[in-house]
Amino acid sequence: MKTFSKSFTQQESIPQAAIDQAVTILKSGRLHRYNVAEGETSETSLLEQEYAAYQGAKYCLACASGGYAMHIALRAFGLQQGDKVLTNAFTLSPVPGAIHNAGGKPVLVETTEDLVADLTDLERKIKQSSARVMLLSHMRGHIVDMDALCALLDKHNVALIEDCAHTMGASWNGHKSGNFGVAACFSTQTYKHINSGEGGFITTDDKELIARAIIHSGSYMLYDRHDAAPGAEFFDQIRLENPNYSGRMDNLRAAILRPQLNVLDDNCRRWNERYQTIESVLAATTGLRVIQRYEKEYYVGSSIQFLVNDIGNAEIPALVNKCLERGVEIKWFGTTQPTGYTSRHDSWRYVEPQSLPVSDRILSMLCDLRIPLTFTVEDCRLIGEIISECATELHELGDSSAAIAQAS
Ligand SMILES: *Cc1c(COP(=O)(O)O)cnc(C)c1O
């Protein structure tokens, strides 16, 4: 029997150039982003310039986490206490958490079988809620038809902020994910596409939004030490009107991240090789449905999802257990109790309960696994085969018990 033994949470080590630069920063003692020597540009400010260039955005702010980036992006956008914010029902808890933190009320939008926002439901909820902003989560890297989404939001005058925690490096029709709305938020937490333990970015072309975000992030009156930002004169009013919600990035994290930007695109290709290897095995397995992608979508397959649509929801825990016994760690979005990183909208009790029958049905069939780059392509083939064998066994068991039930 085939088994797998590597860890699903083991990332690659940090590149040597990043380790060397981190040591240099440690030796300097200047870890705080505004602690610079005469004439020096801080590591954090350099990172912001480089990320803005990578992303193709005018401005960038590095901050404490992806969740924090979303929180202050909403505030910098001008969200007021009690305002509604449209977002996907299928996302991770930091998204409704950031909306809550900014004083907003999440309005959850149904998910399609392809794990993107349902645009018909979105239009209905825009009309019902009169929300002025959507925080769109490209959850697990699935990108909705951005042409249709943007047209719909434009038609109803709803602003877009993108949560690109899983789409750093991805694009739609040749345009980087994150460049479709007023602002985008990214995470550099260990399980995302670049790794500083914790961290986040906001990118935008909007001068006022970035200036407010910089003040919110805790820049004291040192905003002139931001180089991926508008000129200091622009902050005259903004600096006095916007509270400090301290959540800066530090130079140590920035030093760890800068060399990783150089290998990001290459890593995205490596993820996709691995993703497509697992996907091709699962796609050929009876009872499993892989997620369809748009032709215009260039995704980053740092995790993979599939729907179990044949063996019955009651059987899914058995599939998860069988795979786990053979070393393959699958997360199921159907458990009633949130476990690890897997959670459902009904476990976010601080959000007004909402009826989402379509998403509930899809999540009850949805399985998820991480693809760290420490897995080889061969590892991924083996993982696919183990899942496929386990699903086939259950499928056959189901068929024979159905036959027995019919015969008796
Ligand atoms: C991880 C994640 C975030 C936020 O990231 P943190 O840096 O952990 O705060 C936001 N959205 C999604 C979908 C995520 O998975």
Tab-separated table of C-alpha atoms in Angstrom, residues 28 48 52 54 72 80 98 124-125 152 190 196 203 210 223 228 235-236 269 311 321 325-326 329 331 337 401 407-408:
chain	number	residue	atom	x	y	z
A	28	SER	CA	23.064	47.016	12.992
A	48	GLU	CA	7.778	48.702	-0.349
A	52	ALA	CA	5.100	48.287	-5.708
A	54	TYR	CA	6.579	43.979	-8.822
A	72	ILE	CA	-6.659	49.615	7.665
A	80	GLN	CA	-17.701	54.213	8.833
A	98	ALA	CA	-10.922	42.719	9.414
A	124	ARG	CA	-28.986	40.809	-5.273
A	125	LYS	CA	-26.980	41.598	-2.133
A	152	LEU	CA	-21.210	44.772	-12.066
A	190	THR	CA	4.405	31.606	6.509
A	196	SER	CA	8.384	36.401	6.874
A	203	THR	CA	-0.964	48.389	-2.720
A	210	ILE	CA	-2.211	55.227	1.007
A	223	TYR	CA	5.821	59.463	6.826
A	228	ALA	CA	6.495	54.156	-2.163
A	235	PHE	CA	0.150	64.473	4.616
A	236	ASP	CA	-0.479	67.944	6.124
A	269	ARG	CA	5.522	28.053	-11.689
A	311	ILE	CA	-19.810	9.070	-2.104
A	321	ASN	CA	-9.361	9.313	7.763
A	325	GLU	CA	-3.766	6.846	7.738
A	326	ARG	CA	-1.675	6.862	4.584
A	329	GLU	CA	-3.627	15.423	5.292
A	331	LYS	CA	-9.004	19.401	5.367
A	337	GLN	CA	-16.675	22.612	14.278
A	401	SER	CA	-23.812	-1.735	0.005
A	407	ALA	CA	-31.297	-7.137	-2.939
A	408	SER	CA	-32.702	-7.447	0.593
